[in-house]
Coordinates of C-alpha atoms and ligand atoms in Angstrom, one line a residue:
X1 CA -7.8 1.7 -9.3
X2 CA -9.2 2.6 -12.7
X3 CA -8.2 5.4 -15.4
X4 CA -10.7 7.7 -13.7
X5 CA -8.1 7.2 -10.2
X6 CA -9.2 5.1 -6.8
X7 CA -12.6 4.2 -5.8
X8 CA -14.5 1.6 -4.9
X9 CA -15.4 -0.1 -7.8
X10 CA -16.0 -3.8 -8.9
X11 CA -14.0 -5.1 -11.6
X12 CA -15.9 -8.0 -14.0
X13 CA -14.0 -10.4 -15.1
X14 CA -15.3 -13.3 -17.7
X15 CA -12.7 -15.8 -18.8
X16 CA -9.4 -14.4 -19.6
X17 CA -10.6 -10.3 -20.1
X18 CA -12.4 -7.6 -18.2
X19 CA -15.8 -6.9 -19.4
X20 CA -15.9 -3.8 -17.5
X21 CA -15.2 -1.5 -14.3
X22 CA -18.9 -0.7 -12.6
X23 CA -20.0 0.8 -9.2
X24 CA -20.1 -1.8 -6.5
X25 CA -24.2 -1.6 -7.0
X26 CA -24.1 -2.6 -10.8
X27 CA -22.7 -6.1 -10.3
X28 CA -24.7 -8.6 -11.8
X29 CA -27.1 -10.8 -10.0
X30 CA -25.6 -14.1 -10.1
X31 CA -21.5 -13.1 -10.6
X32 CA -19.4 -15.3 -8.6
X33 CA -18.0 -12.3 -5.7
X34 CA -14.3 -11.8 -4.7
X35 CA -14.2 -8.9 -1.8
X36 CA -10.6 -7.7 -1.4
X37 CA -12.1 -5.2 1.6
X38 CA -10.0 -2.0 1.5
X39 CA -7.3 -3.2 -0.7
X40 CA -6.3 -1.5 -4.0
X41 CA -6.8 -3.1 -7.2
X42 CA -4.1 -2.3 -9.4
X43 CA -3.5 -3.5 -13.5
X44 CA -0.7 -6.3 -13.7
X45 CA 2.4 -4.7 -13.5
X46 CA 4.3 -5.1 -16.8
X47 CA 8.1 -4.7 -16.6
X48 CA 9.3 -3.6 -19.8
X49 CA 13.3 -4.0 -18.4
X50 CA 14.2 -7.5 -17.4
X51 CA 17.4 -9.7 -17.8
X52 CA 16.0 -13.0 -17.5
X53 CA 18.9 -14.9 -19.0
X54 CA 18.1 -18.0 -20.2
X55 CA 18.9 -19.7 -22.3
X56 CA 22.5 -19.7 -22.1
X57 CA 22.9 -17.9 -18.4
X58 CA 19.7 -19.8 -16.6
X59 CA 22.2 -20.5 -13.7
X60 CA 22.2 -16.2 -13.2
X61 CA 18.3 -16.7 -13.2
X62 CA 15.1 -18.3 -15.5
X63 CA 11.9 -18.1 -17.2
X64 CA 10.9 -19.9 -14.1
X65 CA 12.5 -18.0 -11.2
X66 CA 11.9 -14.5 -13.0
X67 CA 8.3 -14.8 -13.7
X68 CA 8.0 -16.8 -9.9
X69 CA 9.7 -13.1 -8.6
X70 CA 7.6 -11.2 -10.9
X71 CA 4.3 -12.9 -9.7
X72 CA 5.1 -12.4 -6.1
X73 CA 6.4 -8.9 -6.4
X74 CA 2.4 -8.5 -8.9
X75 CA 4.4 -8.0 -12.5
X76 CA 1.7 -10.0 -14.7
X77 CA 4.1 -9.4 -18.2
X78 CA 8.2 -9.1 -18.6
X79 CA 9.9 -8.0 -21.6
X80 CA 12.9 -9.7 -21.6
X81 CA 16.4 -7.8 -22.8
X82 CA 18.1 -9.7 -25.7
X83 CA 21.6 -9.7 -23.8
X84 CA 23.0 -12.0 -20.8
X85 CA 21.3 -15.2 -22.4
X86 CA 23.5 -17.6 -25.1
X87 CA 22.8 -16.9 -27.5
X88 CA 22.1 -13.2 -27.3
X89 CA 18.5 -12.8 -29.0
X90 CA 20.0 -11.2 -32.2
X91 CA 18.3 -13.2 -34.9
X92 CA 15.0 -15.3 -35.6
X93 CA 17.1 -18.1 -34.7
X94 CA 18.1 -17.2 -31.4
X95 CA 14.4 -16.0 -30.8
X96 CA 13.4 -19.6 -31.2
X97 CA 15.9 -20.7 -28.4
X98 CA 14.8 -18.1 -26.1
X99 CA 10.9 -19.3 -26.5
X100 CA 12.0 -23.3 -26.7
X101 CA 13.7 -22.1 -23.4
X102 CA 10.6 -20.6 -21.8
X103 CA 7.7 -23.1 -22.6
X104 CA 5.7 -24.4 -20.0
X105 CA 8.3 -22.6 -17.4
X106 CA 6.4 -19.0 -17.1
X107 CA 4.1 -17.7 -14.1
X108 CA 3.6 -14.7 -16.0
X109 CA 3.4 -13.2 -19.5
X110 CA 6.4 -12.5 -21.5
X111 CA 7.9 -11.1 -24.8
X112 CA 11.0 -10.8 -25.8
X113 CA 13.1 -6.9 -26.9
X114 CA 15.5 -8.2 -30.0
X115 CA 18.9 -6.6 -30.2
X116 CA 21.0 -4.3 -32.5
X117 CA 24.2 -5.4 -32.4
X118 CA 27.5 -4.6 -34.5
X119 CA 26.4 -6.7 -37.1
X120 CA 23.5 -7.7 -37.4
X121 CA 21.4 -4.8 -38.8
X122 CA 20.2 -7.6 -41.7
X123 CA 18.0 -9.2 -39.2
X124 CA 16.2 -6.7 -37.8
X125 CA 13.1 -6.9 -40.2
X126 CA 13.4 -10.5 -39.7
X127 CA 13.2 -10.3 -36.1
X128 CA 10.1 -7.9 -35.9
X129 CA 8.1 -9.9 -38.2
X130 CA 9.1 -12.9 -35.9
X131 CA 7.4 -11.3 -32.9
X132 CA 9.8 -9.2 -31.0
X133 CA 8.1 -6.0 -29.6
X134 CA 11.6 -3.5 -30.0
X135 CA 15.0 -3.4 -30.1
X136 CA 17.8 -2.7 -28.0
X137 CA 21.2 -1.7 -28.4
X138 CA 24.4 -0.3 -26.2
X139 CA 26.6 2.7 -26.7
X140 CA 29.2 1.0 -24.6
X141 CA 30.4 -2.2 -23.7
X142 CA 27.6 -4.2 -22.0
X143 CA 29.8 -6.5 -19.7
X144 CA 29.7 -9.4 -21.4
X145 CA 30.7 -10.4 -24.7
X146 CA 28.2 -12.6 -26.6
X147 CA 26.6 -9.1 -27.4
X148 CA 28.2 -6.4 -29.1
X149 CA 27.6 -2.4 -28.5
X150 CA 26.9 -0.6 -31.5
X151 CA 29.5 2.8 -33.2
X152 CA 27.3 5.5 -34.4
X153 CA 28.3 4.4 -38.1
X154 CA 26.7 0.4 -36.9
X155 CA 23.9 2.6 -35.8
X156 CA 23.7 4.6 -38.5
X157 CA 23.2 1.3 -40.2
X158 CA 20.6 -0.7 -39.0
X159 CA 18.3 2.5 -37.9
X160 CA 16.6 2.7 -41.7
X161 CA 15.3 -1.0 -40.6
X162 CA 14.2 0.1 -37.5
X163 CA 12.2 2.6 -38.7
X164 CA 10.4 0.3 -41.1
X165 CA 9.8 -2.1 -38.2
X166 CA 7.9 1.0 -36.4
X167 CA 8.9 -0.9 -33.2
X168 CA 10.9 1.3 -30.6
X169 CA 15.0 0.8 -30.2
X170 CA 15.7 1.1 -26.6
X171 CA 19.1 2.3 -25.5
X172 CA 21.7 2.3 -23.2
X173 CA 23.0 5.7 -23.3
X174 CA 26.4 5.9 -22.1
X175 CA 29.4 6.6 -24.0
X176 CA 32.9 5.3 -23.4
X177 CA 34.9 8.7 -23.6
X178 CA 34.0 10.2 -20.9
X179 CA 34.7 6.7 -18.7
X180 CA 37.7 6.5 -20.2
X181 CA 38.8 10.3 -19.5
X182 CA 37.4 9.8 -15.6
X183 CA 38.9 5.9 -14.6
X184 CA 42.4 7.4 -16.1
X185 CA 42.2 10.4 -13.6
X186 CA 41.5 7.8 -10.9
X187 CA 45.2 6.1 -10.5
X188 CA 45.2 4.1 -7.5
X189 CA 41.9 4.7 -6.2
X190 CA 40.5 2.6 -3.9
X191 CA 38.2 0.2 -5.6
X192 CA 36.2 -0.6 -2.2
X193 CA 34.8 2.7 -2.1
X194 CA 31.5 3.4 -3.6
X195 CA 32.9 7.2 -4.6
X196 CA 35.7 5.7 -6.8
X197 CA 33.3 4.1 -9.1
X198 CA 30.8 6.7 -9.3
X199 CA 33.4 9.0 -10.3
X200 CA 34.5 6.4 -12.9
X201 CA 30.5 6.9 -14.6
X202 CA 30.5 10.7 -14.9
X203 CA 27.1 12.3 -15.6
X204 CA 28.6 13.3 -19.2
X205 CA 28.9 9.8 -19.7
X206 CA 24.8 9.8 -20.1
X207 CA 24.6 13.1 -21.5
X208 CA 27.0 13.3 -24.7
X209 CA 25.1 9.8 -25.2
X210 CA 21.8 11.5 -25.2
X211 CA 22.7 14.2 -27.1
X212 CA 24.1 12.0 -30.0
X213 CA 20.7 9.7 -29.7
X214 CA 18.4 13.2 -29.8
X215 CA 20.5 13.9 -33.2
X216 CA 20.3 10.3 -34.5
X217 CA 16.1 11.0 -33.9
X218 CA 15.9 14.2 -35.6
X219 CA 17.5 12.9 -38.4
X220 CA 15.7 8.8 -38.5
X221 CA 12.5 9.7 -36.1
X222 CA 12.9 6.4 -34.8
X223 CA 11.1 5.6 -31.8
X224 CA 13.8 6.4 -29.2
X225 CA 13.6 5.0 -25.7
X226 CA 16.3 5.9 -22.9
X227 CA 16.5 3.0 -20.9
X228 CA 17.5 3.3 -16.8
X229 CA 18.1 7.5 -17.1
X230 CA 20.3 7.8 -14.1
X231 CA 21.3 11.1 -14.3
X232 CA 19.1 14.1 -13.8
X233 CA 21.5 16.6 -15.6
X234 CA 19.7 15.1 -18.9
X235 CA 15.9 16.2 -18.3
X236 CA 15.8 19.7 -19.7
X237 CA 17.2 18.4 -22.9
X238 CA 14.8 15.5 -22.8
X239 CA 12.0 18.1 -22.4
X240 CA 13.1 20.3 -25.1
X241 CA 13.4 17.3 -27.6
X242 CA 9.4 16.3 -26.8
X243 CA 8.4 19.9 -26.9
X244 CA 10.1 19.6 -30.6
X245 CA 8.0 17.0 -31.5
X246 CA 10.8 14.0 -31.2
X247 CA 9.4 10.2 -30.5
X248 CA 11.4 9.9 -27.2
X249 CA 10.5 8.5 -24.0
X250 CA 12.6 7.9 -21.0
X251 CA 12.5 5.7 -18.2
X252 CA 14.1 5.4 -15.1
X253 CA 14.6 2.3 -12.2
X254 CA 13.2 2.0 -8.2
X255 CA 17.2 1.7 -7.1
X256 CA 17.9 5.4 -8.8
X257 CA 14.8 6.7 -7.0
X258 CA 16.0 4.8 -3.9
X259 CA 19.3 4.7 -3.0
X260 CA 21.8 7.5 -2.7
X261 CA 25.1 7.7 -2.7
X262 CA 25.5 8.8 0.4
X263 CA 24.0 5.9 1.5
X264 CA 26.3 3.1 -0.1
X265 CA 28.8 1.7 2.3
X266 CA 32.3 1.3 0.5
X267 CA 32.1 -2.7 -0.4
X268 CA 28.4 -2.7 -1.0
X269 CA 28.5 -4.2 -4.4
X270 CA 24.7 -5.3 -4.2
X271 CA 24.2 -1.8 -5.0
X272 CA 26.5 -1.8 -8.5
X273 CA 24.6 -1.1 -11.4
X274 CA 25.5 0.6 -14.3
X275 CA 25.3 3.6 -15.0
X276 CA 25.6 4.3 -11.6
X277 CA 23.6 5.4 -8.3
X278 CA 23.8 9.1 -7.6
X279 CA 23.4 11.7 -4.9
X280 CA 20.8 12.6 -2.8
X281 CA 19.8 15.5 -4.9
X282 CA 20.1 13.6 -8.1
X283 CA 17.5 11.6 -6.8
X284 CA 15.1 14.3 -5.7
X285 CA 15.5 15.8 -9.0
X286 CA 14.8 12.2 -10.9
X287 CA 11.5 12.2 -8.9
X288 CA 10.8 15.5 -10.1
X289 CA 11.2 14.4 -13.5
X290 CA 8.9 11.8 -12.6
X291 CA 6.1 14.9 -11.3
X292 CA 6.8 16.7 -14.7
X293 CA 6.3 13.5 -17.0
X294 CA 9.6 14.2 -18.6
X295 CA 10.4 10.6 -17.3
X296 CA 7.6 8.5 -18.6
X297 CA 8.2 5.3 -16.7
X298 CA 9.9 2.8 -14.0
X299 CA 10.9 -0.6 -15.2
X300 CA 13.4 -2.4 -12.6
X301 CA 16.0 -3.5 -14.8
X302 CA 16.3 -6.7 -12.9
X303 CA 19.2 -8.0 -13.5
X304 CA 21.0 -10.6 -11.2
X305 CA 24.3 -12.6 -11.3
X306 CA 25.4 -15.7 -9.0
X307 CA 26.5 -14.1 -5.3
X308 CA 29.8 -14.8 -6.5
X309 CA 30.2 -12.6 -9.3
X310 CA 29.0 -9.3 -6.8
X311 CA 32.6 -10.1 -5.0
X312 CA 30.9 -9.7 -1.7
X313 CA 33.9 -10.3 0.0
X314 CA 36.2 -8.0 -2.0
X315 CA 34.3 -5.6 -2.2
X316 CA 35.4 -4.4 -5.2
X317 CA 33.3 -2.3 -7.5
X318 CA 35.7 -2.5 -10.6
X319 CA 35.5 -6.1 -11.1
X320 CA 31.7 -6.9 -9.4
X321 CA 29.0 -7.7 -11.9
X322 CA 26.8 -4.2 -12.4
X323 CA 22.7 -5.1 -11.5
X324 CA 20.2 -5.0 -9.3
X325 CA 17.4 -7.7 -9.0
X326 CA 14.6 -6.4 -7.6
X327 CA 11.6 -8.0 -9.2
X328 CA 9.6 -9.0 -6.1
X329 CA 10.2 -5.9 -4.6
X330 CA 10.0 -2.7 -6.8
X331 CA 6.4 -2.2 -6.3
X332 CA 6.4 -1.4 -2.4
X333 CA 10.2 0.2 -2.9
X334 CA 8.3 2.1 -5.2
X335 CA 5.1 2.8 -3.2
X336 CA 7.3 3.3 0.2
X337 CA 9.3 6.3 -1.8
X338 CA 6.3 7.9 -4.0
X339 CA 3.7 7.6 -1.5
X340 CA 6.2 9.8 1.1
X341 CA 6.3 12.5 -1.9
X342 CA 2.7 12.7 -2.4
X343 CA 2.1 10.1 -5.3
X344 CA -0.9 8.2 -5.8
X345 CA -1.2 4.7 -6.5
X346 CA -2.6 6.1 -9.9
X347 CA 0.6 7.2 -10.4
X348 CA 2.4 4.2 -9.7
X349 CA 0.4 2.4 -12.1
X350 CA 0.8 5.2 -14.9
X351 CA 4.6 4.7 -14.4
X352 CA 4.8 0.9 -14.1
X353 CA 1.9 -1.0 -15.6
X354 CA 0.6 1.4 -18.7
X355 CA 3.5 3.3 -20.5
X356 CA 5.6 -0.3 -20.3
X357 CA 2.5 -1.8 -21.6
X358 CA 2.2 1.1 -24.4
X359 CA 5.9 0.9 -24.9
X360 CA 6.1 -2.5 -25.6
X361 CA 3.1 -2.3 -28.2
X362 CA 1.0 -3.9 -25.5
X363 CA -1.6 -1.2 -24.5
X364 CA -4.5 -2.7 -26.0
X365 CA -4.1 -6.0 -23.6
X366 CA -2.1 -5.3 -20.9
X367 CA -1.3 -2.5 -18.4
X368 CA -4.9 -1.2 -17.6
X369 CA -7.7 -1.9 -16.1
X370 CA -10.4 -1.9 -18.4
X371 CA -12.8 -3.4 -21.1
X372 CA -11.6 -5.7 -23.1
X373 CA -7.8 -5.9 -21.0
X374 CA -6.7 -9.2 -20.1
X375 CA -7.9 -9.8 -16.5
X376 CA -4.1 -9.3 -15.2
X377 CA -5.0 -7.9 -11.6
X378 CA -2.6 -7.2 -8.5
X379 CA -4.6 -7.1 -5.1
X380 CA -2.0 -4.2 -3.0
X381 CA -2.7 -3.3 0.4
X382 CA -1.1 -0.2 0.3
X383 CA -1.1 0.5 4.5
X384 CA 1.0 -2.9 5.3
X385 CA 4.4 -3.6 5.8
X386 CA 7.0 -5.5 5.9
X387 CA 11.1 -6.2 5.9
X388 CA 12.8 -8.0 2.9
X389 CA 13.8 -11.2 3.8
X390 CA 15.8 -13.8 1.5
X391 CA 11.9 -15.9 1.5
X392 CA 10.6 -12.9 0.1
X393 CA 12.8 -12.6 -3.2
X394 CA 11.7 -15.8 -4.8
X395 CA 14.3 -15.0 -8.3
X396 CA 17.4 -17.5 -8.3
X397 CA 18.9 -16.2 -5.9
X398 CA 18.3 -14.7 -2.8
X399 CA 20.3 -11.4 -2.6
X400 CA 19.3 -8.2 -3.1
X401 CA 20.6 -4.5 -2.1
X402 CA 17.3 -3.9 -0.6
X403 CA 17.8 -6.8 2.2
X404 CA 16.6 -5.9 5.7
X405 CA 15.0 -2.7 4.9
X406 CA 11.4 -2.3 6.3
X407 CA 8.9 -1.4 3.0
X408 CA 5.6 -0.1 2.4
X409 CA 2.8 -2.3 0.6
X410 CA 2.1 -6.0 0.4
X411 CA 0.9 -7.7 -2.6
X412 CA -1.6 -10.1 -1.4
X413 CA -2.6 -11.6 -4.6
X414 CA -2.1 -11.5 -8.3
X415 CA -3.6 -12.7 -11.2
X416 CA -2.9 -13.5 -14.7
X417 CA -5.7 -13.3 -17.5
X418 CA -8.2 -14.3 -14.7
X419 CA -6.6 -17.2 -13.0
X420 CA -5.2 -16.5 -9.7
X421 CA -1.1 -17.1 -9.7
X422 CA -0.3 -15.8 -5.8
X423 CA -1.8 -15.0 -3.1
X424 CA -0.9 -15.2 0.6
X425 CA 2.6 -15.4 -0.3
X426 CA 2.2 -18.6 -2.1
X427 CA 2.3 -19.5 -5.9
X428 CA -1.1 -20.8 -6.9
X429 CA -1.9 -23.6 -10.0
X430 CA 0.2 -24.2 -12.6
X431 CA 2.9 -22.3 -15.2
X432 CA 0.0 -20.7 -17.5
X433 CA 2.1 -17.7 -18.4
X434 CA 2.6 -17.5 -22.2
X435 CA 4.5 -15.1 -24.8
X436 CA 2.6 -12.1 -25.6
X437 CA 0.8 -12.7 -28.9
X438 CA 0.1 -8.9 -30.6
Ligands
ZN1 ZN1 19.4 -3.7 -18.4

């Protein structure tokens, strides 16, 4: 699986790097040989959404339980969000508690997104020259309170840093208003059923907070990224602002391009994330997005809680903690739904290895499979199956929405710079993974 699409090739590896991609005829005389027989060859995986929580919140998950998930499930690099973890990584300070946090603990590569918060538009040049690869902020309240959304006038504020940083600011586009307007026109509702909190997210939630983010760019032309796009009323704007020229990109998650509404039994909380899962044809049209490369990429947005706090016996969407850990299992939910549609793996790994990578300022190293890359490898059989099992999830802990569902795909082995890390469903040597060094 190589730029040029799927065929059988050999991939040299010396140390940590690729030297190159030749025909299975020009390998050297004398290379050590690993077959892999039919299976695919994909580039590491490199999730460029992923609340990994620690410090502060390592009992939700860990450096070493996300990057354990992320081997098995053949991520070989997560960026980590700045919010979830105490503190909340919103200075150069809190930057050094997140890597004192992940030594020696990581299976995989990592780097850290810093934050723009209410206040701390000062520290954003600080935090870029410190080594974080982008920024992220919220439009709403993020559901916890160690990290603060941004007004447009705190926006306004720290974007002139941004822009000198040249790193993107990833964002959370909803706006209160219209969530306000909608859970007001709810009254009683029943908070069990799945329908009463989508209608409490309406669609114009995402788009009045696109359409003040598209104005923001025109103005700044900062590099804007719309994180989890959930709503496909938002891709002909998108488009138009690209065909104008604008530095936007957009991403989307496996669960929108997944589940349906339709599908969500009332008390199924797993399936809570915010902004929400929408119909059938949302979905549909999201995958279209997808075909048309108005949506540039998939990251997972991993983002898991104690059982507890999804109030699986309650039931109860207002109050249950809003994310979706998938990490060992977005690959083959992502190859079970694209490969029915007509995608390719080439596809998968366009979408989920090298526009994260490129995103993140990574593209030179990571996300490709080519000269000079890091020899970050996933070895997919793309013809397998299997059912998600609790074993299977290897993150903190072991629920997931996906549970019980039969997928296509099985990562058999990955590897990181080289070194094998899993294989055979098993975690191989020791923690070698490291931060991502530009
Ligand atoms: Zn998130």
């Amino acid at each position: 699986m190589t730029s040029e699409g799927v065929r059988p090739a050999a991939v040299l590896v010396e140390g940590e790097k690729i030297r190159a991609v030749v025909s299975v005829e020009k390998v050297p005389a004398g290379a050590q040989i690993q077959d892999f027989g039919d299976a695919a060859i994909l580039p590491g995986l490199v999730d460029s959404h992923v609340h990994i929580n620690d410090p502060g919140r390592a009992e939700w998950e860990g450096f070493e339980t996300a990057t354990r998930a992320a081997a098995a499930g053949g991520y070989t690099m997560l960026v980590d969000m700045p919010l979830n973890c105490i503190p909340s990584t919103s200075d150069v300070a809190a930057l050094e508690a997140k890597r004192a946090a992940a030594r020696g603990k990581c299976r995989v590569d990592w780097a850290a997104w810093g934050s723009v918060v209410a206040d701390n538009q000062d520290h954003v040049e600080a935090l870029a020259g410190a080594g974080v690869l982008g920024f992220k902020c919220f439009l709403i309240h993020p559901g916890t309170d160690e990290f603060t959304m941004v007004t447009e006038r705190e926006l306004r504020a720290a974007l002139p840093h941004v822009v000198r940083t040249g790193l993107p600011l990833l964002v959370h586009a909803e706006l209160a208003g219209p969530i306000e307007v909608a859970t007001a026109a709810l009254g009683g509702a029943d908070w069990r059923s799945y329908a009463t909190y989508l209608q409490s997210r309406p669609d114009e939630a995402e788009l009045s907070a696109i359409r003040l983010l598209l104005t923001l760019c025109r103005e700044y032309r900062f590099r804007l990224h719309i994180v989890h796009l959930a709503t496909w009323q938002a891709l002909d704007e998108l488009r138009a602002a690209r065909a104008e020229g604008l530095p936007v990109s957009v991403e989307t998650c496996p669960h929108y391009l997944h589940f349906t509404t339709e599908a969500i039994a009332d008390g199924a909380t797993l399936c809570k994330c915010a902004p929400p899962i929408r119909s059938r044809e949302n979905r549909e049209n999201l995958w279209q997005g997808l075909r048309d490369g108005v949506i540039d990429l998939v990251a997972t947005d991993h983002s898991p809680c104690p059982p507890s706090m999804k109030q699986l016996e309650t039931g109860n969407f207002k109050t249950a903690w809003g994310g979706i850990a998938s990490l060992s299992v977005a690959l083959p939910v992502m190859w079970t739904e694209a490969s029915r549609r007509g995608f390719t793996l080439r596809d998968i790994a366009r979408w989920m290895a090298e526009r994260p990578s490129r995103l993140a300022g990574c593209g030179a190293s990571k996300g490709r499979i080519a000269a000079g890359c890091d020899a970050d490898l996933v070895i997919f059989e793309p013809e397998a199956e299997f059912t998600v099992t609790p074993d299977r999830l290897h993150y903190r802990h072991a629920i997931s929405a996906y549970m019980g569902e039969k997928l296509r795909g099985v990562v058999k082995a990955t590897y990181l710079r080289g070194k094998r890390v899993f294989a055979d469903e098993k975690f191989q040597g020791n923690s070698i993974g490291r931060e991502y060094q530009p």
